Coordinates of C-alpha atoms in Angstrom, one line a residue:
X15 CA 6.8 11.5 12.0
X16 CA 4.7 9.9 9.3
X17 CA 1.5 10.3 10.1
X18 CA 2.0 14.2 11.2
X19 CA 3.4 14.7 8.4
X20 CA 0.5 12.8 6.2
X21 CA -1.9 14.5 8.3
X22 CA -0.6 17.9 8.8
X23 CA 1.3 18.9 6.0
X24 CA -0.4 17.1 2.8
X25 CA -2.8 19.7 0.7
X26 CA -6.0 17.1 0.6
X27 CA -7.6 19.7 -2.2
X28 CA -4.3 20.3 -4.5
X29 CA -1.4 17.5 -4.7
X30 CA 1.3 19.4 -2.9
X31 CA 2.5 19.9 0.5
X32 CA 2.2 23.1 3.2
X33 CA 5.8 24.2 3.6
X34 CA 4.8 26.1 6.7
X35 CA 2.6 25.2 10.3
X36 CA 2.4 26.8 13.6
X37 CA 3.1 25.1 16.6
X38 CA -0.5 23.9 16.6
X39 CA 0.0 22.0 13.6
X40 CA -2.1 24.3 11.3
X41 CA -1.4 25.9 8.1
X42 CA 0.7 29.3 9.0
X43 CA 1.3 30.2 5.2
X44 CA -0.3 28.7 2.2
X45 CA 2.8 29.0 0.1
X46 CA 4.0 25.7 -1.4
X47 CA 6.9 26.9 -3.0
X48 CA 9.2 29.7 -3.1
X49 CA 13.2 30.7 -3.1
X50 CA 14.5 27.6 -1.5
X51 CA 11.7 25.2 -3.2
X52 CA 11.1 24.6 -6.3
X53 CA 10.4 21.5 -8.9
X54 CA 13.9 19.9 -7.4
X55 CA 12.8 19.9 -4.0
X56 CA 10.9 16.5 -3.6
X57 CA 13.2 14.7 -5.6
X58 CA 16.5 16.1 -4.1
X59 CA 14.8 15.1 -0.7
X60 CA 14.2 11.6 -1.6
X61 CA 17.5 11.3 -3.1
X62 CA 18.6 12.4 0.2
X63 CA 16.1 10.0 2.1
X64 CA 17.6 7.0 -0.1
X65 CA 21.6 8.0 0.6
X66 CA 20.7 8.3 4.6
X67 CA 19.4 4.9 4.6
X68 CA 22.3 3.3 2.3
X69 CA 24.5 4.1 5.0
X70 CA 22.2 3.4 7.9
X71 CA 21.6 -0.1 6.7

């Protein structure tokens, strides 16, 4: 999951990530925000990230 995501999903050019691919693994839409993602999202998903592995370990 890591490196698909590092490889697929990373914007090498500008420091943001692709929110959407095709099936392929390629860039579908170019949008990197939108409704549901703004400048919470990254830090609500580590937060999340960080909760999940309290309890896992």
């Amino acid at each position: 999951v890591h490196d698909y995501t590092w490889t697929h999903f990373k914007d090498t050019e500008y420091p943001e990530w692709f929110g959407y691919l095709n099936r392929q693994g390629e860039v579908l839409l170019p949008l990197k925000g939108g409704k549901w993602k703004g400048c919470f999202h990254v830090p609500r998903g580590l937060f999340q990230c960080w909760k999940t592995l309290e309890t896992i370990y």
